[in-house]
Short mmCIF file of C-alpha atoms in Angstrom, two decimals:
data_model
loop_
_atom_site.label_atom_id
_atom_site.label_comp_id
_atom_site.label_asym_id
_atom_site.label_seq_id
_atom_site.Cartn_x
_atom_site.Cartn_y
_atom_site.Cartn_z
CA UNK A 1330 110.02 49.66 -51.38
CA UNK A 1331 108.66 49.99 -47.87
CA UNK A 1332 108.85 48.02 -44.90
CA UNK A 1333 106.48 48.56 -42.00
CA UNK A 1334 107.44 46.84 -38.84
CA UNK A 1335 104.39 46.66 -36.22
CA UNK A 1336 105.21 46.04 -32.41
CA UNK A 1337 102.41 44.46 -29.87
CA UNK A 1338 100.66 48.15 -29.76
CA UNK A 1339 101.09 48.98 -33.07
CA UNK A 1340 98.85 45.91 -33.40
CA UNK A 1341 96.61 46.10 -30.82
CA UNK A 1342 95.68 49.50 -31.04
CA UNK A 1343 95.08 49.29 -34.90
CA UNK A 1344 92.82 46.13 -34.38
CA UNK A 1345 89.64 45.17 -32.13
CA UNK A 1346 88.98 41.62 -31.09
CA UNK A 1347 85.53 42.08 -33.37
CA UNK A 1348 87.68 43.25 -35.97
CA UNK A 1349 90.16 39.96 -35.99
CA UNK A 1350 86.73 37.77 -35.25
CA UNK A 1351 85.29 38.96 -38.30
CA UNK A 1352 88.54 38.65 -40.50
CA UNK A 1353 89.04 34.72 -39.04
CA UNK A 1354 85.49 34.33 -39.84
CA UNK A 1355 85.93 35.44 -43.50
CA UNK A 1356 89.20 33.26 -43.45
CA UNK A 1357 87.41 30.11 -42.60
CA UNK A 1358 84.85 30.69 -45.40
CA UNK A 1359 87.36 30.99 -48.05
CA UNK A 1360 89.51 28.33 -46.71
CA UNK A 1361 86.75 25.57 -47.40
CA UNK A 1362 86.00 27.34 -50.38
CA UNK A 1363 89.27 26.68 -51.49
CA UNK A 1364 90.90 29.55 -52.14
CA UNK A 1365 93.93 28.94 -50.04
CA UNK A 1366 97.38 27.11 -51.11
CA UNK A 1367 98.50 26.38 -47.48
CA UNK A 1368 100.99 23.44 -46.41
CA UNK A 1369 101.03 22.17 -42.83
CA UNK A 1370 103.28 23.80 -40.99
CA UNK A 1371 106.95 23.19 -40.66
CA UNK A 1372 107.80 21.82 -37.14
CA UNK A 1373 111.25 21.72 -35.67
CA UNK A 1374 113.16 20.59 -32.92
CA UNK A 1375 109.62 18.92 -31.70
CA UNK A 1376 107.33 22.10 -31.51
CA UNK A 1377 110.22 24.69 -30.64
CA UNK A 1378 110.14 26.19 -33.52
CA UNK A 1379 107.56 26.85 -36.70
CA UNK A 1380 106.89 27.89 -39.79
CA UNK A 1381 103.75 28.87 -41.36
CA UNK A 1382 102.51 30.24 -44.79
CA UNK A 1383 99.55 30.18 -46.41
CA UNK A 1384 98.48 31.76 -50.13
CA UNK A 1385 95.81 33.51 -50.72
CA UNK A 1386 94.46 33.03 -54.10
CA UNK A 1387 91.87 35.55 -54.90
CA UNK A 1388 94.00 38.71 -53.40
CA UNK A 1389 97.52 37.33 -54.49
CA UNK A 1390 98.90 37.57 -51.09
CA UNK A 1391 100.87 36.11 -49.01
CA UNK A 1392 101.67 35.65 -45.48
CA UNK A 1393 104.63 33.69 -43.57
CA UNK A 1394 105.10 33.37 -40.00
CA UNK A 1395 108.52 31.61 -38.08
CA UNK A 1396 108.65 31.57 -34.64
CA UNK A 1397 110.51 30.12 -31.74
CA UNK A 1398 108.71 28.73 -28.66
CA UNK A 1399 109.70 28.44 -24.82
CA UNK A 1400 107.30 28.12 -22.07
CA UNK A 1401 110.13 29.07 -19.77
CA UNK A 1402 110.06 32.76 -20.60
CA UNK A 1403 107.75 35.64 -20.93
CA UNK A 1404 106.56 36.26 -24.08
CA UNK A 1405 106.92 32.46 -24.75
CA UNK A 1406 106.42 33.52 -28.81
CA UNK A 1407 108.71 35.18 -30.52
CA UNK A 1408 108.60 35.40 -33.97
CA UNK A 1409 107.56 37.49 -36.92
CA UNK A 1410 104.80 37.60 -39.63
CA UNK A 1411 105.32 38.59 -43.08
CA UNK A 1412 102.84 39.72 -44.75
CA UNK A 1413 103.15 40.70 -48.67
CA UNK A 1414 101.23 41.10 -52.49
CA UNK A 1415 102.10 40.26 -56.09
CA UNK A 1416 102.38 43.59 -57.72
CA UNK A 1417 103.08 45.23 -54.48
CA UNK A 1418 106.27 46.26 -53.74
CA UNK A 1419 105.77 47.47 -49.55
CA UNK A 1420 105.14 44.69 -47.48
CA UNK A 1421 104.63 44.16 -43.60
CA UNK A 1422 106.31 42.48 -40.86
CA UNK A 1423 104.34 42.32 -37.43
CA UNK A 1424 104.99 40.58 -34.43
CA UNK A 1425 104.18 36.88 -34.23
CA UNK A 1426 103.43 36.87 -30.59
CA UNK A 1427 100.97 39.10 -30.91
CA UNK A 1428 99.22 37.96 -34.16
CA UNK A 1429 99.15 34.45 -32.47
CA UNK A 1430 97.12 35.97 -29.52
CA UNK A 1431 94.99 37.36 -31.19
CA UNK A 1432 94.01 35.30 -34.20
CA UNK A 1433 93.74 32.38 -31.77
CA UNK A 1434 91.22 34.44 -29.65
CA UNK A 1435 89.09 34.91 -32.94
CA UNK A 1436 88.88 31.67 -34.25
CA UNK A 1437 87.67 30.83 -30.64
CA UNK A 1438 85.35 33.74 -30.72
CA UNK A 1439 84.60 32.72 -34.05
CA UNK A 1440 83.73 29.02 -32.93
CA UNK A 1441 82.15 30.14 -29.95
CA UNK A 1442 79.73 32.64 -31.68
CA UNK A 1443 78.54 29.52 -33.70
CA UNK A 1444 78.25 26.75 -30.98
CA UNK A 1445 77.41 28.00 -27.53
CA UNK A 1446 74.58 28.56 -26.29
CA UNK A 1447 72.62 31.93 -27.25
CA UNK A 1448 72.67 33.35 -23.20
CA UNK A 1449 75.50 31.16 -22.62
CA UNK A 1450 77.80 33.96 -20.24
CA UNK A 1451 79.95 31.77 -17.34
CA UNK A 1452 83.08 30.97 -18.47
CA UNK A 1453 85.59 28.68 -17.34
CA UNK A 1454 89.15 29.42 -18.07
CA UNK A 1455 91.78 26.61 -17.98
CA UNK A 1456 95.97 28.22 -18.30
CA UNK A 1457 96.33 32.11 -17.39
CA UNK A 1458 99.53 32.15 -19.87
CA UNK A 1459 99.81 34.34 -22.27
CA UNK A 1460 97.04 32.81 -24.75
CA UNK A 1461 94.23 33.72 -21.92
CA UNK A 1462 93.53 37.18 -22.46
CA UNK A 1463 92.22 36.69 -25.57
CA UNK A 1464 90.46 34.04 -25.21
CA UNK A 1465 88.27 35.97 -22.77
CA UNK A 1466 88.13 38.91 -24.67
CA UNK A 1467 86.78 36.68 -27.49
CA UNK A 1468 84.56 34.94 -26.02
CA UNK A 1469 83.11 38.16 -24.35
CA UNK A 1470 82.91 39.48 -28.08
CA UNK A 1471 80.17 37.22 -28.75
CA UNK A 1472 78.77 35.80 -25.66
CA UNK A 1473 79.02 38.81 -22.61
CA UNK A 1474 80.14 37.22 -19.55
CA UNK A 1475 78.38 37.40 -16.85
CA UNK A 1476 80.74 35.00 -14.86
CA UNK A 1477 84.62 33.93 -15.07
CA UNK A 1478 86.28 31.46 -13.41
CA UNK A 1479 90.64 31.42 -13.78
CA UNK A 1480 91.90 28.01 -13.00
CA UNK A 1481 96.24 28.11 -13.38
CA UNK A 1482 98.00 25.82 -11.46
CA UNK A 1483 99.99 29.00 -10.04
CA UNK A 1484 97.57 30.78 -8.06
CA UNK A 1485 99.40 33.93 -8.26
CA UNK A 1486 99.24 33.90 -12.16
CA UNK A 1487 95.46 32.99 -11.96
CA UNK A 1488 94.85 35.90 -9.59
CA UNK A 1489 97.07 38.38 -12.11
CA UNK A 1490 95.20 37.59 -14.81
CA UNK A 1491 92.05 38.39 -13.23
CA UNK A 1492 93.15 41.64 -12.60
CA UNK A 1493 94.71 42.48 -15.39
CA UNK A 1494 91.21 41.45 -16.74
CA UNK A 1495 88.89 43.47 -14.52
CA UNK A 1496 89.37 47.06 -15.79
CA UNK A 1497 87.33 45.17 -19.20
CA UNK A 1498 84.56 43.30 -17.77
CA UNK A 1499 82.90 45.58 -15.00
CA UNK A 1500 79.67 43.78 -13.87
CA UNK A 1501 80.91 40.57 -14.33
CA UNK A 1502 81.82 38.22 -11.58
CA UNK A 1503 85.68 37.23 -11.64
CA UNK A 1504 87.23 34.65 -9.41
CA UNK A 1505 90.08 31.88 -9.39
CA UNK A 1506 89.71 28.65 -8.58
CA UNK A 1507 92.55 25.89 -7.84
CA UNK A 1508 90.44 22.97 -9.42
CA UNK A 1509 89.54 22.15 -12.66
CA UNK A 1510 87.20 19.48 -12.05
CA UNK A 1511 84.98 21.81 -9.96
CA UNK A 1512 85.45 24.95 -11.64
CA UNK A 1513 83.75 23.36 -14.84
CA UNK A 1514 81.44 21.88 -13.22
CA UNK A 1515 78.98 25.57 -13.80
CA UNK A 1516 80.38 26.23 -16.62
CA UNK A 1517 78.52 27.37 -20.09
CA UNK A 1518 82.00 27.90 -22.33
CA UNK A 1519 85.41 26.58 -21.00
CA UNK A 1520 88.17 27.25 -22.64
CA UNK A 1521 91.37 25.04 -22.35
CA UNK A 1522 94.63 27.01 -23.04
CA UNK A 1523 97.51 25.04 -21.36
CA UNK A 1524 100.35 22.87 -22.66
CA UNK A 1525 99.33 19.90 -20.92
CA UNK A 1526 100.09 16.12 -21.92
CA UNK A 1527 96.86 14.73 -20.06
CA UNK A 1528 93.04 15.21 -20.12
CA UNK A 1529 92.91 18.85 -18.02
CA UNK A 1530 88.93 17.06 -16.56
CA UNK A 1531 86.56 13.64 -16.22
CA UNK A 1532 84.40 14.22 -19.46
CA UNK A 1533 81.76 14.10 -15.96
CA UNK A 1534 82.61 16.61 -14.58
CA UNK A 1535 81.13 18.72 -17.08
CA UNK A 1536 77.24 20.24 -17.26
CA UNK A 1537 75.21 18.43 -19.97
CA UNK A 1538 75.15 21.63 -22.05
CA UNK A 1539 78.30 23.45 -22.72
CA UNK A 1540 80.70 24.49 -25.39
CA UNK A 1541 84.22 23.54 -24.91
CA UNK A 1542 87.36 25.71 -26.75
CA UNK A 1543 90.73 23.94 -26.71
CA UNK A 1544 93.36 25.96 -27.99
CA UNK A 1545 96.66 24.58 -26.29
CA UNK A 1546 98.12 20.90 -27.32
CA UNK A 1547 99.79 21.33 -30.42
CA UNK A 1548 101.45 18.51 -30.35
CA UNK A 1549 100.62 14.71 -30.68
CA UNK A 1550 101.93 14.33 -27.74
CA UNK A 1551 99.83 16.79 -25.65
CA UNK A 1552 96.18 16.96 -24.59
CA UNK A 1553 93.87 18.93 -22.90
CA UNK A 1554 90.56 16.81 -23.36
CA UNK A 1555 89.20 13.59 -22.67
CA UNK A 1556 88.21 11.22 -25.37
CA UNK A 1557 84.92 10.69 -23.68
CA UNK A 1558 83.89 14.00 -23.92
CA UNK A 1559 85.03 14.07 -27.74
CA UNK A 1560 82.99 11.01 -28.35
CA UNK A 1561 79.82 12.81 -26.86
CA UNK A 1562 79.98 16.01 -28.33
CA UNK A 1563 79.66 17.80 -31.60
CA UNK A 1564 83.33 18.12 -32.63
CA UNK A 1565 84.57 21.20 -34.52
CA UNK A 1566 88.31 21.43 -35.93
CA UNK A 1567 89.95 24.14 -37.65
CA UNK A 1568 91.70 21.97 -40.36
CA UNK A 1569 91.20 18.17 -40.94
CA UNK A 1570 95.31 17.82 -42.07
CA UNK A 1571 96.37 20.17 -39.41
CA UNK A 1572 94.20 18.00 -36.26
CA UNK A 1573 95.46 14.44 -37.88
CA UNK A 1574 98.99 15.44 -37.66
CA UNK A 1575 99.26 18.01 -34.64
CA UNK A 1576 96.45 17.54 -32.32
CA UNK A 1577 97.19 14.51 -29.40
CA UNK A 1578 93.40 14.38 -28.73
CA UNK A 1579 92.48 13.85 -31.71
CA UNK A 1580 95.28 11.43 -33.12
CA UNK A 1581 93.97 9.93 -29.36
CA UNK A 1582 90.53 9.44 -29.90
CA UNK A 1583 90.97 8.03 -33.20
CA UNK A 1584 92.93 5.70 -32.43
CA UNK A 1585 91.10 4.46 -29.51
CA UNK A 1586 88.47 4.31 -31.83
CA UNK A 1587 86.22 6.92 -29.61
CA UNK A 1588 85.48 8.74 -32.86
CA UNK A 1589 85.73 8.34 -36.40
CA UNK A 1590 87.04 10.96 -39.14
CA UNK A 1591 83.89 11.26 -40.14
CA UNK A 1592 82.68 12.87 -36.80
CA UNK A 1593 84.97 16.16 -37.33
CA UNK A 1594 83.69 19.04 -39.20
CA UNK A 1595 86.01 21.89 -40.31
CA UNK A 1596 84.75 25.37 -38.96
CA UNK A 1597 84.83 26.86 -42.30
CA UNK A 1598 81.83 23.92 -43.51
CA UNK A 1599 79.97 24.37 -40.17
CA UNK A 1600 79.75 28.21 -40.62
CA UNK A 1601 78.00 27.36 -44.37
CA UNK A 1602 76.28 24.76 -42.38
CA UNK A 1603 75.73 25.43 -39.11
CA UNK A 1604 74.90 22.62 -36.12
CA UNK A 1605 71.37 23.70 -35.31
CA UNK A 1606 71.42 21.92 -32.31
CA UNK A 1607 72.35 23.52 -29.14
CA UNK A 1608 70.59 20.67 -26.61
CA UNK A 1609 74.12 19.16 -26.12
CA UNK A 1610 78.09 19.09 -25.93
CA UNK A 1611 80.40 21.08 -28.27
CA UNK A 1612 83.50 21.19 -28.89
CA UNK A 1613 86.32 23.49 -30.95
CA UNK A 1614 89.72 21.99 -31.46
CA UNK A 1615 92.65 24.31 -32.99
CA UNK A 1616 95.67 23.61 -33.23
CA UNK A 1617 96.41 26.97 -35.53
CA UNK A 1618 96.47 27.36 -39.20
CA UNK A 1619 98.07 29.66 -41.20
CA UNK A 1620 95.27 31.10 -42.39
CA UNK A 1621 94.48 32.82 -39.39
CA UNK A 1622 97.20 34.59 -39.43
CA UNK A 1623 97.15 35.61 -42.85
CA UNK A 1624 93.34 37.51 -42.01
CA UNK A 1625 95.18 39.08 -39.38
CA UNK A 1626 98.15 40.19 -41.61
CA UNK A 1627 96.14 41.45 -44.37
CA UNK A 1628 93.44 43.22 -41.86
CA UNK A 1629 96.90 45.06 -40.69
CA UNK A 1630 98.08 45.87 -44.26
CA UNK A 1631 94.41 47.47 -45.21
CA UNK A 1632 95.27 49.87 -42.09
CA UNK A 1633 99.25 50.11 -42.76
CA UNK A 1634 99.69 50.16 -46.13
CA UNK A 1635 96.94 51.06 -47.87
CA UNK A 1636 96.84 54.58 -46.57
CA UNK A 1637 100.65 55.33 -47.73
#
């Protein structure tokens, strides 16, 4: 039996964002076909720590991810994923900071690629934590920026982010900004990735045409989005179960009565289906599935253990 234990670059030089867009992609597909077995996720010690696993029938594989989270250190992740097959007897353990990263950026790249705005390229970025990178590498992915705007409520993390980004977007114009409100207020895709407990924006404040990503409440008790804008706008989720129990907007806005159940439509049915309309709002609500990280888990096995 072999065990093949993958660091952060193991991972990231084995796999390109298009790479991990196209696996989530394939994910969501199956996962509204049905051919995932995949609980809601264990939560602990209110959001501290997780556990995630999801089945994939066709392949007979599996994948299970526990972490630990704490905003109050760098990486705030740590974890691992597990990644095995019946018949199999090697499996794979990666990093679960890592895999998080990145399979969030793709099902926001994945989203994105489906709801913006063909030219769409000036994006606002709310939270410079360690979910921002890849949400700007996947929205670049699909829609080149021509424009990116860093709002963190530390400047100085803002401003290092925007370095650390620059060597990867040459021509495109990068800048922080210390306001929300106003930085969205140009924007074509914003992207929310911040642990907040209140609406991050006035559902005014935003253009009439734009395509919102919201990656960082978790948690009932968190949100990053207005029910206003919600009850304007196109609403994409990742997983109806996962959104009614973990997602404070949307357990908000329902019961406010802004929307309706009916109004949410899982990303794997809206990529059979897309929205053909592109005249007005969008928005992409994740809170995380499993499956995501099993797409990234089994893209690593096909380059890990296949080839031994």
């Amino acid at each position: 039996m072999k065990t093949i234990t993958l660091g952060e670059r193991d991972i990231r030089e084995a796999v390109t964002m298009n790479e991990a867009i196209d696996a989530v992609r394939r994910g969501f597909v199956d996962l509204a076909g049905g051919a995932f077995e995949m609980p809601t996720r264990t939560v602990l010690r209110d959001g501290q720590f997780l556990v995630m696993s999801a089945h994939h029938r066709p392949t007979a594989s599996a994948m299970i991810k526990t972490l630990s989270l704490n905003f109050e250190r760098k990486p705030a992740i740590a974890g691992t994923v597990v990644w095995s097959e019946t018949g199999r007897l090697d499996h794979l353990v990666a990093d679960a900071g890592t895999v998080t990263a990145l399979r969030t950026g793709a099902a926001v790249g994945v989203a994105t690629d489906l709801l913006a705005a063909p030219e769409a390229g000036r994006l606002t970025l709310i939270g410079a934590g360690g979910q921002a990178p890849d949400q700007v590498r996947a929205v670049h992915a699909v829609r080149p920026l021509r424009q990116l705007i860093v709002v963190d409520a530390d400047p100085r993390r803002a401003q290092a982010l925007v370095e650390t980004l620059e060597p990867e977007l040459p021509g495109v114009e990068l800048r922080t900004a210390a306001d929300a409100e106003s930085a969205v207020a140009g924007a074509e895709i914003v992207c929310c990735a911040t642990n907040a407990t209140s609406p991050l924006f006035p559902e005014s404040a935003l253009p009439a045409q734009v395509h919102v990503n919201a990656i960082g409440a978790y948690r009932p008790t968190m949100r990053e989005l207005p029910d206003e804008l919600l009850a304007g706008s196109t609403v994409v989720i990742d997983e109806l179960d996962a959104v009614l129990e973990e997602s404070g907007e949307i357990i908000h806005a329902l019961e406010t009565g802004a929307i309706t159940q009916s109004a949410l439509t899982e990303l794997g049915t809206a990529l059979t289906a897309p929205p053909g309309d592109h005249g007005k709002r969008t928005v992409f609500k994740t809170v995380g599935v499993a499956m995501q990280d099993w797409a990234l888990a089994r893209l690593l096995a096909e380059k890990f253990l296949e080839k031994r």
